[in-house]
Amino acid sequence: MIETTADLEAACKELAKSEFITIDTEFLRETTFWPELCLIQMASPTTEVLVDPLAKGLDLTPFFELMANPAVLKVFHAARQDIEIIYNRGGLIPHPIFDTQVAAMVCGFGDSVSYDQLVSRTKGVQIDKSSRFTDWSRRPLSEKQLDYALADVTHLRDVYLYLKAELEREGRSSWLREEMDILEARETYDMHPDDAWQRLKMRLRKPQELAILKYVAAWREREARSRNVPRSRVLKDDAIYEIAQQQPKDAEALGRLRTIPKGWERSATGGAVVEAVNAALALPKAEMPHAPRQTQPPEGAAAAAELLKVLLKLISEKHGVAPKVIANSEDLDKIAAEGENAEVAALHGWRRELFGEPALQLIHGQVALRFVGKRVEAVAL
């Protein structure tokens, strides 16, 4: 376990000699807004290290410099949360990266395959899961816990090499690059508080309700970040919806709401919510937000979407690609209703070539689905 800056600097210097390194982190976030980084695991083909970010006086600068080194490929499994931590702690996004979970979907291992499943299917090795729910903030960690943590990057080396070879054999390396561009985008991890309302499910339609939803959600986001507590510890989603609908303009009205704890309306946070409500209601009519217009899908769109689901399944099975990485149900509904004008990923890049074009041909009557024996196949008309 690396616990000093000098040892970390030496380890990162050694790791930087490799073309690729595998990385994983262990963290806690049940009681905080920002994930609490508790352990860093890294491995190259010749080096394996564990880093204790909780060690007193440890400076993580060498680690962040390694993450920013463009000459070293950083390999993760399900990278988003690990990258979020690196971004929040170090102010940077690792580059270049390779996410084995996404690569596995492109190579036909199914939707969101877990690390232990991928290790089992590519290496025939069963990982001991008994330390999965460890409190990684407690010290000292046992040898069993450390072995479990290190296995998250040692097996990942072979998984990466296997998937890299598969992508090259199938000519799909460029497909993965498109997905990694999304994971490397700063906006993936840096949502502005004013956009926090977009995390909430759209239950409201009236402009005033939406304005209050937006203002109160932005206040909650800033409050949760400043106090470093989960959003729900500040104000639950159901409370935001009720506040938006009931529009309490003072503490007395706020206290009458079912979702507000007794006495909370007289607190400083309760006062801040009332201020947010009144600020939203004071917006000029022209500045009020509007919900996306719900248009009635054309007749037959629902049936067309069902046919597109069948086509997606056929194509994903034929090419060994997980359906989820090509298109989701919402994408299919949009293609069925809007055709070429649908703004969905399935009509761009490699997805369009693989599925988008056949999908458009199907809804335009240029391709048909038919039974041959007990199988369904797509045929050109």
Short mmCIF file of C-alpha atoms in Angstrom, two decimals:
data_model
loop_
_atom_site.label_atom_id
_atom_site.label_comp_id
_atom_site.label_asym_id
_atom_site.label_seq_id
_atom_site.Cartn_x
_atom_site.Cartn_y
_atom_site.Cartn_z
CA MET A 1 0.00 0.00 0.00
CA ILE A 2 1.46 3.33 -1.11
CA GLU A 3 1.10 5.93 1.64
CA THR A 4 3.75 8.57 0.81
CA THR A 5 4.07 11.08 -2.01
CA ALA A 6 7.61 9.88 -2.82
CA ASP A 7 6.44 6.27 -3.26
CA LEU A 8 3.48 7.40 -5.36
CA GLU A 9 5.72 9.48 -7.59
CA ALA A 10 8.06 6.51 -8.12
CA ALA A 11 5.15 4.16 -8.87
CA CYS A 12 3.54 6.55 -11.35
CA LYS A 13 6.88 7.06 -13.08
CA GLU A 14 7.16 3.29 -13.52
CA LEU A 15 3.57 2.93 -14.70
CA ALA A 16 4.07 5.72 -17.25
CA LYS A 17 6.57 3.51 -19.10
CA SER A 18 3.71 1.25 -20.28
CA GLU A 19 1.43 1.74 -23.28
CA PHE A 20 -1.60 1.06 -21.08
CA ILE A 21 -2.53 0.85 -17.42
CA THR A 22 -5.66 -0.49 -15.74
CA ILE A 23 -7.33 1.62 -13.06
CA ASP A 24 -10.09 1.25 -10.49
CA THR A 25 -11.14 3.19 -7.41
CA GLU A 26 -13.01 2.34 -4.25
CA PHE A 27 -15.14 5.08 -2.74
CA LEU A 28 -18.07 5.92 -0.50
CA ARG A 29 -20.87 8.35 -1.31
CA GLU A 30 -23.85 7.25 0.78
CA THR A 31 -23.57 10.25 3.10
CA THR A 32 -21.83 12.79 0.86
CA PHE A 33 -22.51 14.68 -2.36
CA TRP A 34 -18.99 14.19 -3.69
CA PRO A 35 -17.65 10.61 -3.64
CA GLU A 36 -15.08 10.05 -0.88
CA LEU A 37 -12.03 8.47 -2.54
CA CYS A 38 -10.79 5.62 -0.33
CA LEU A 39 -8.47 3.51 -2.50
CA ILE A 40 -6.81 3.64 -5.92
CA GLN A 41 -5.74 0.47 -7.74
CA MET A 42 -3.48 0.55 -10.80
CA ALA A 43 -1.62 -2.02 -12.85
CA SER A 44 0.54 -2.19 -15.95
CA PRO A 45 1.74 -5.43 -17.57
CA THR A 46 4.67 -5.42 -15.13
CA THR A 47 3.56 -3.36 -12.10
CA GLU A 48 0.68 -3.54 -9.61
CA VAL A 49 0.03 -0.89 -6.95
CA LEU A 50 -2.50 0.12 -4.33
CA VAL A 51 -2.63 3.75 -3.23
CA ASP A 52 -4.12 4.98 0.03
CA PRO A 53 -5.56 8.46 -0.69
CA LEU A 54 -6.54 8.74 3.00
CA ALA A 55 -2.89 8.53 4.13
CA LYS A 56 -1.85 11.63 6.03
CA GLY A 57 0.19 14.06 3.92
CA LEU A 58 -0.17 12.11 0.67
CA ASP A 59 -0.20 14.42 -2.38
CA LEU A 60 -2.08 12.86 -5.33
CA THR A 61 -0.46 15.16 -7.91
CA PRO A 62 1.69 12.35 -9.44
CA PHE A 63 -1.47 10.28 -9.94
CA PHE A 64 -3.30 13.13 -11.66
CA GLU A 65 -0.28 13.79 -13.88
CA LEU A 66 -0.36 10.14 -14.92
CA MET A 67 -4.09 10.43 -15.69
CA ALA A 68 -3.34 13.40 -17.94
CA ASN A 69 -0.44 11.68 -19.75
CA PRO A 70 -1.60 11.29 -23.39
CA ALA A 71 1.02 8.59 -24.07
CA VAL A 72 -0.60 6.12 -21.65
CA LEU A 73 -3.99 4.53 -22.35
CA LYS A 74 -6.13 4.39 -19.21
CA VAL A 75 -8.30 1.26 -19.03
CA PHE A 76 -11.39 1.23 -16.78
CA HIS A 77 -14.43 -0.98 -16.37
CA ALA A 78 -17.62 1.10 -16.14
CA ALA A 79 -15.52 4.24 -16.12
CA ARG A 80 -18.04 6.99 -15.43
CA GLN A 81 -17.89 7.04 -11.62
CA ASP A 82 -14.11 6.60 -11.52
CA ILE A 83 -13.66 9.49 -13.95
CA GLU A 84 -16.12 11.63 -11.98
CA ILE A 85 -13.92 11.19 -8.90
CA ILE A 86 -10.74 12.07 -10.81
CA TYR A 87 -12.46 15.10 -12.33
CA ASN A 88 -13.74 16.35 -8.98
CA ARG A 89 -10.46 15.76 -7.12
CA GLY A 90 -7.97 16.62 -9.85
CA GLY A 91 -9.89 18.92 -12.18
CA LEU A 92 -9.11 16.80 -15.25
CA ILE A 93 -10.52 13.97 -17.31
CA PRO A 94 -8.18 11.05 -18.07
CA HIS A 95 -7.17 10.80 -21.72
CA PRO A 96 -7.07 8.58 -23.66
CA ILE A 97 -9.38 5.98 -22.10
CA PHE A 98 -10.78 2.53 -22.84
CA ASP A 99 -13.92 1.32 -21.05
CA THR A 100 -14.14 -2.48 -21.07
CA GLN A 101 -17.85 -2.46 -20.23
CA VAL A 102 -18.65 -0.42 -23.34
CA ALA A 103 -16.20 -2.45 -25.42
CA ALA A 104 -17.90 -5.64 -24.22
CA MET A 105 -21.28 -4.32 -25.40
CA VAL A 106 -19.80 -3.51 -28.81
CA CYS A 107 -18.35 -7.04 -28.92
CA GLY A 108 -21.66 -8.76 -28.08
CA PHE A 109 -21.31 -9.55 -24.37
CA GLY A 110 -24.73 -8.10 -23.58
CA ASP A 111 -25.96 -4.91 -21.94
CA SER A 112 -23.88 -3.50 -19.06
CA VAL A 113 -21.97 -6.72 -18.36
CA SER A 114 -20.40 -6.76 -14.89
CA TYR A 115 -16.66 -7.01 -14.30
CA ASP A 116 -16.80 -10.44 -12.66
CA GLN A 117 -18.97 -11.79 -15.49
CA LEU A 118 -16.54 -10.44 -18.07
CA VAL A 119 -13.55 -11.95 -16.27
CA SER A 120 -15.35 -15.28 -16.06
CA ARG A 121 -16.31 -15.30 -19.75
CA THR A 122 -12.93 -14.15 -21.10
CA LYS A 123 -10.54 -15.83 -18.64
CA GLY A 124 -12.57 -18.62 -17.01
CA VAL A 125 -11.73 -17.19 -13.57
CA GLN A 126 -14.26 -16.75 -10.76
CA ILE A 127 -13.69 -13.65 -8.60
CA ASP A 128 -14.32 -13.88 -4.85
CA LYS A 129 -17.13 -11.37 -4.21
CA SER A 130 -17.18 -11.60 -0.41
CA SER A 131 -15.37 -8.26 0.05
CA ARG A 132 -17.61 -6.34 -2.37
CA PHE A 133 -19.45 -4.41 0.36
CA THR A 134 -16.37 -3.40 2.32
CA ASP A 135 -16.27 -0.05 4.10
CA TRP A 136 -13.20 1.13 2.22
CA SER A 137 -12.72 4.12 4.50
CA ARG A 138 -11.80 1.96 7.50
CA ARG A 139 -8.18 1.26 8.31
CA PRO A 140 -6.40 -1.06 8.38
CA LEU A 141 -7.74 -3.03 5.41
CA SER A 142 -7.24 -6.78 5.63
CA GLU A 143 -5.08 -8.77 3.21
CA LYS A 144 -8.27 -10.33 1.83
CA GLN A 145 -9.73 -6.89 1.12
CA LEU A 146 -6.53 -5.71 -0.54
CA ASP A 147 -6.34 -8.86 -2.68
CA TYR A 148 -9.96 -8.31 -3.76
CA ALA A 149 -9.24 -4.68 -4.64
CA LEU A 150 -6.11 -5.53 -6.61
CA ALA A 151 -7.97 -8.19 -8.60
CA ASP A 152 -10.09 -5.39 -10.05
CA VAL A 153 -7.09 -4.24 -12.09
CA THR A 154 -4.94 -7.35 -12.52
CA HIS A 155 -7.59 -9.37 -14.38
CA LEU A 156 -8.56 -6.22 -16.25
CA ARG A 157 -5.25 -6.32 -18.12
CA ASP A 158 -6.17 -9.58 -19.84
CA VAL A 159 -9.79 -8.48 -20.38
CA TYR A 160 -8.54 -5.34 -22.13
CA LEU A 161 -6.16 -7.25 -24.39
CA TYR A 162 -8.92 -9.71 -25.31
CA LEU A 163 -11.45 -6.98 -26.15
CA LYS A 164 -8.88 -4.90 -28.01
CA ALA A 165 -8.10 -7.89 -30.23
CA GLU A 166 -11.83 -8.53 -30.79
CA LEU A 167 -12.46 -4.92 -31.78
CA GLU A 168 -9.56 -4.97 -34.22
CA ARG A 169 -10.64 -8.34 -35.66
CA GLU A 170 -14.20 -7.07 -36.21
CA GLY A 171 -13.07 -3.64 -37.44
CA ARG A 172 -14.95 -1.90 -34.62
CA SER A 173 -12.22 0.11 -32.91
CA SER A 174 -13.67 3.35 -34.33
CA TRP A 175 -17.07 2.46 -32.85
CA LEU A 176 -15.58 2.41 -29.37
CA ARG A 177 -13.74 5.69 -29.99
CA GLU A 178 -17.09 7.44 -30.52
CA GLU A 179 -18.30 6.17 -27.15
CA MET A 180 -15.08 7.21 -25.40
CA ASP A 181 -15.48 10.75 -26.74
CA ILE A 182 -18.68 10.98 -24.67
CA LEU A 183 -16.94 9.67 -21.55
CA GLU A 184 -14.11 12.17 -22.04
CA ALA A 185 -16.46 15.14 -22.49
CA ARG A 186 -16.31 17.62 -19.59
CA GLU A 187 -20.06 18.26 -19.70
CA THR A 188 -20.64 14.59 -18.82
CA TYR A 189 -19.39 15.30 -15.30
CA ASP A 190 -19.94 19.02 -14.77
CA MET A 191 -23.67 19.71 -14.72
CA HIS A 192 -24.42 23.34 -13.91
CA PRO A 193 -26.80 23.77 -10.93
CA ASP A 194 -29.24 25.64 -13.18
CA ASP A 195 -29.60 22.42 -15.19
CA ALA A 196 -30.20 20.21 -12.14
CA TRP A 197 -33.96 20.19 -12.77
CA GLN A 198 -33.32 18.05 -15.84
CA ARG A 199 -32.42 15.15 -13.51
CA LEU A 200 -36.02 15.12 -12.30
CA LYS A 201 -38.73 13.21 -14.09
CA MET A 202 -40.94 15.58 -16.05
CA ARG A 203 -44.27 15.44 -14.19
CA LEU A 204 -45.18 19.11 -14.56
CA ARG A 205 -46.42 21.04 -17.59
CA LYS A 206 -47.39 24.59 -16.54
CA PRO A 207 -44.71 27.28 -17.05
CA GLN A 208 -44.97 28.59 -13.45
CA GLU A 209 -44.60 25.07 -12.05
CA LEU A 210 -41.59 24.41 -14.23
CA ALA A 211 -40.01 27.71 -13.21
CA ILE A 212 -40.34 26.82 -9.53
CA LEU A 213 -39.04 23.33 -10.19
CA LYS A 214 -36.01 24.79 -11.93
CA TYR A 215 -35.25 27.39 -9.23
CA VAL A 216 -35.74 25.06 -6.26
CA ALA A 217 -33.72 22.25 -7.91
CA ALA A 218 -30.87 24.71 -8.59
CA TRP A 219 -30.96 25.89 -4.96
CA ARG A 220 -30.89 22.28 -3.73
CA GLU A 221 -27.95 21.45 -6.01
CA ARG A 222 -25.87 24.36 -4.69
CA GLU A 223 -26.83 23.60 -1.11
CA ALA A 224 -25.95 19.90 -1.42
CA ARG A 225 -22.60 20.72 -3.01
CA SER A 226 -21.68 23.33 -0.42
CA ARG A 227 -22.62 21.05 2.50
CA ASN A 228 -21.27 17.93 0.73
CA VAL A 229 -24.40 15.91 1.46
CA PRO A 230 -26.69 13.90 -0.85
CA ARG A 231 -29.44 15.90 -2.56
CA SER A 232 -32.12 13.96 -0.69
CA ARG A 233 -30.62 15.11 2.63
CA VAL A 234 -31.37 18.70 1.62
CA LEU A 235 -34.79 18.20 0.02
CA LYS A 236 -36.42 15.10 -1.45
CA ASP A 237 -37.64 15.01 -5.04
CA ASP A 238 -41.28 14.57 -3.97
CA ALA A 239 -41.03 17.75 -1.90
CA ILE A 240 -39.77 19.70 -4.93
CA TYR A 241 -42.72 18.46 -7.02
CA GLU A 242 -45.23 19.44 -4.30
CA ILE A 243 -43.60 22.85 -3.85
CA ALA A 244 -43.79 23.46 -7.62
CA GLN A 245 -47.48 22.53 -7.70
CA GLN A 246 -48.59 24.32 -4.52
CA GLN A 247 -46.35 27.40 -4.99
CA PRO A 248 -45.93 28.39 -1.30
CA LYS A 249 -45.08 32.10 -1.12
CA ASP A 250 -44.39 32.23 2.63
CA ALA A 251 -43.30 30.00 5.52
CA GLU A 252 -46.89 29.38 6.64
CA ALA A 253 -47.88 28.02 3.22
CA LEU A 254 -44.68 25.96 3.03
CA GLY A 255 -45.41 24.39 6.43
CA ARG A 256 -48.81 23.15 5.24
CA LEU A 257 -47.26 20.89 2.60
CA ARG A 258 -47.43 17.15 3.22
CA THR A 259 -43.78 16.52 2.23
CA ILE A 260 -42.29 19.21 4.51
CA PRO A 261 -41.26 18.09 8.04
CA LYS A 262 -42.94 19.97 10.90
CA GLY A 263 -41.04 23.12 11.77
CA TRP A 264 -38.71 22.93 8.75
CA GLU A 265 -40.44 25.90 7.14
CA ARG A 266 -39.08 28.18 9.91
CA SER A 267 -35.46 27.14 9.26
CA ALA A 268 -32.95 29.05 7.13
CA THR A 269 -33.26 26.41 4.41
CA GLY A 270 -37.03 26.72 4.47
CA GLY A 271 -36.65 30.46 4.01
CA ALA A 272 -34.31 29.88 1.07
CA VAL A 273 -36.90 27.66 -0.61
CA VAL A 274 -39.58 30.34 -0.21
CA GLU A 275 -37.19 32.87 -1.76
CA ALA A 276 -36.58 30.52 -4.70
CA VAL A 277 -40.34 30.09 -5.20
CA ASN A 278 -40.96 33.85 -5.21
CA ALA A 279 -38.01 34.48 -7.54
CA ALA A 280 -39.43 31.95 -10.00
CA LEU A 281 -42.91 33.46 -9.83
CA ALA A 282 -41.44 36.93 -10.46
CA LEU A 283 -40.04 35.90 -13.83
CA PRO A 284 -41.55 37.70 -16.81
CA LYS A 285 -43.94 35.51 -18.75
CA ALA A 286 -41.55 35.45 -21.72
CA GLU A 287 -38.78 33.98 -19.55
CA MET A 288 -40.86 31.19 -18.05
CA PRO A 289 -39.63 27.72 -19.10
CA HIS A 290 -41.90 25.56 -21.20
CA ALA A 291 -42.21 21.80 -21.25
CA PRO A 292 -41.40 20.12 -24.56
CA ARG A 293 -44.49 20.06 -26.73
CA GLN A 294 -46.07 16.65 -26.85
CA THR A 295 -47.12 15.89 -30.37
CA GLN A 296 -49.45 13.08 -31.23
CA PRO A 297 -47.45 10.40 -33.06
CA PRO A 298 -48.75 9.65 -36.54
CA GLU A 299 -51.12 6.75 -36.99
CA GLY A 300 -49.23 3.47 -37.11
CA ALA A 301 -46.14 4.79 -35.29
CA ALA A 302 -46.67 2.49 -32.30
CA ALA A 303 -46.85 -0.57 -34.55
CA ALA A 304 -43.81 0.63 -36.49
CA ALA A 305 -41.86 0.96 -33.23
CA GLU A 306 -42.67 -2.66 -32.39
CA LEU A 307 -41.33 -3.75 -35.78
CA LEU A 308 -38.19 -1.70 -35.17
CA LYS A 309 -37.66 -3.59 -31.90
CA VAL A 310 -37.69 -6.85 -33.85
CA LEU A 311 -35.28 -5.42 -36.43
CA LEU A 312 -32.97 -4.19 -33.66
CA LYS A 313 -32.90 -7.63 -32.09
CA LEU A 314 -32.16 -9.27 -35.45
CA ILE A 315 -29.31 -6.87 -36.24
CA SER A 316 -27.79 -7.00 -32.75
CA GLU A 317 -27.77 -10.81 -32.80
CA LYS A 318 -26.37 -10.96 -36.32
CA HIS A 319 -23.49 -8.58 -35.58
CA GLY A 320 -22.90 -9.52 -31.96
CA VAL A 321 -23.61 -6.07 -30.52
CA ALA A 322 -25.71 -5.37 -27.42
CA PRO A 323 -29.03 -3.73 -28.46
CA LYS A 324 -28.69 -1.10 -25.72
CA VAL A 325 -25.54 0.37 -27.24
CA ILE A 326 -27.30 0.77 -30.62
CA ALA A 327 -30.68 2.23 -29.62
CA ASN A 328 -33.17 2.33 -26.76
CA SER A 329 -36.98 2.27 -26.78
CA GLU A 330 -37.23 6.07 -26.90
CA ASP A 331 -34.94 6.14 -29.97
CA LEU A 332 -37.15 3.59 -31.70
CA ASP A 333 -40.31 5.58 -30.92
CA LYS A 334 -38.74 8.73 -32.39
CA ILE A 335 -37.59 6.96 -35.55
CA ALA A 336 -41.06 5.45 -35.98
CA ALA A 337 -42.73 8.85 -35.56
CA GLU A 338 -40.23 11.22 -37.19
CA GLY A 339 -38.21 9.07 -39.58
CA GLU A 340 -35.09 10.77 -40.95
CA ASN A 341 -35.74 13.86 -38.79
CA ALA A 342 -35.42 11.97 -35.51
CA GLU A 343 -32.55 13.37 -33.41
CA VAL A 344 -31.18 10.09 -32.06
CA ALA A 345 -27.74 8.51 -31.90
CA ALA A 346 -29.00 5.55 -33.92
CA LEU A 347 -29.11 7.76 -37.03
CA HIS A 348 -25.48 8.88 -36.74
CA GLY A 349 -22.05 7.32 -37.19
CA TRP A 350 -21.58 3.57 -37.08
CA ARG A 351 -25.05 3.06 -35.60
CA ARG A 352 -26.68 4.49 -38.71
CA GLU A 353 -24.70 2.17 -40.96
CA LEU A 354 -25.50 -0.84 -38.80
CA PHE A 355 -29.12 -0.16 -37.83
CA GLY A 356 -30.32 3.34 -38.76
CA GLU A 357 -30.44 2.83 -42.52
CA PRO A 358 -32.26 -0.54 -42.32
CA ALA A 359 -34.64 1.02 -39.77
CA LEU A 360 -35.52 3.87 -42.14
CA GLN A 361 -35.94 1.42 -45.00
CA LEU A 362 -38.31 -0.65 -42.86
CA ILE A 363 -40.61 2.26 -41.99
CA HIS A 364 -40.54 3.43 -45.64
CA GLY A 365 -41.64 0.02 -46.87
CA GLN A 366 -38.33 -0.83 -48.56
CA VAL A 367 -37.55 -3.70 -46.17
CA ALA A 368 -39.90 -6.33 -44.78
CA LEU A 369 -39.73 -8.84 -41.94
CA ARG A 370 -40.75 -12.41 -42.66
CA PHE A 371 -40.70 -15.84 -41.07
CA VAL A 372 -38.41 -18.44 -42.58
CA GLY A 373 -38.99 -21.68 -40.73
CA LYS A 374 -38.89 -20.63 -37.09
CA ARG A 375 -36.68 -17.60 -37.68
CA VAL A 376 -37.44 -13.99 -38.56
CA GLU A 377 -35.36 -12.27 -41.21
CA ALA A 378 -35.29 -8.90 -42.93
CA VAL A 379 -35.59 -8.86 -46.72
CA ALA A 380 -35.34 -6.02 -49.23
CA LEU A 381 -38.44 -5.34 -51.32
#
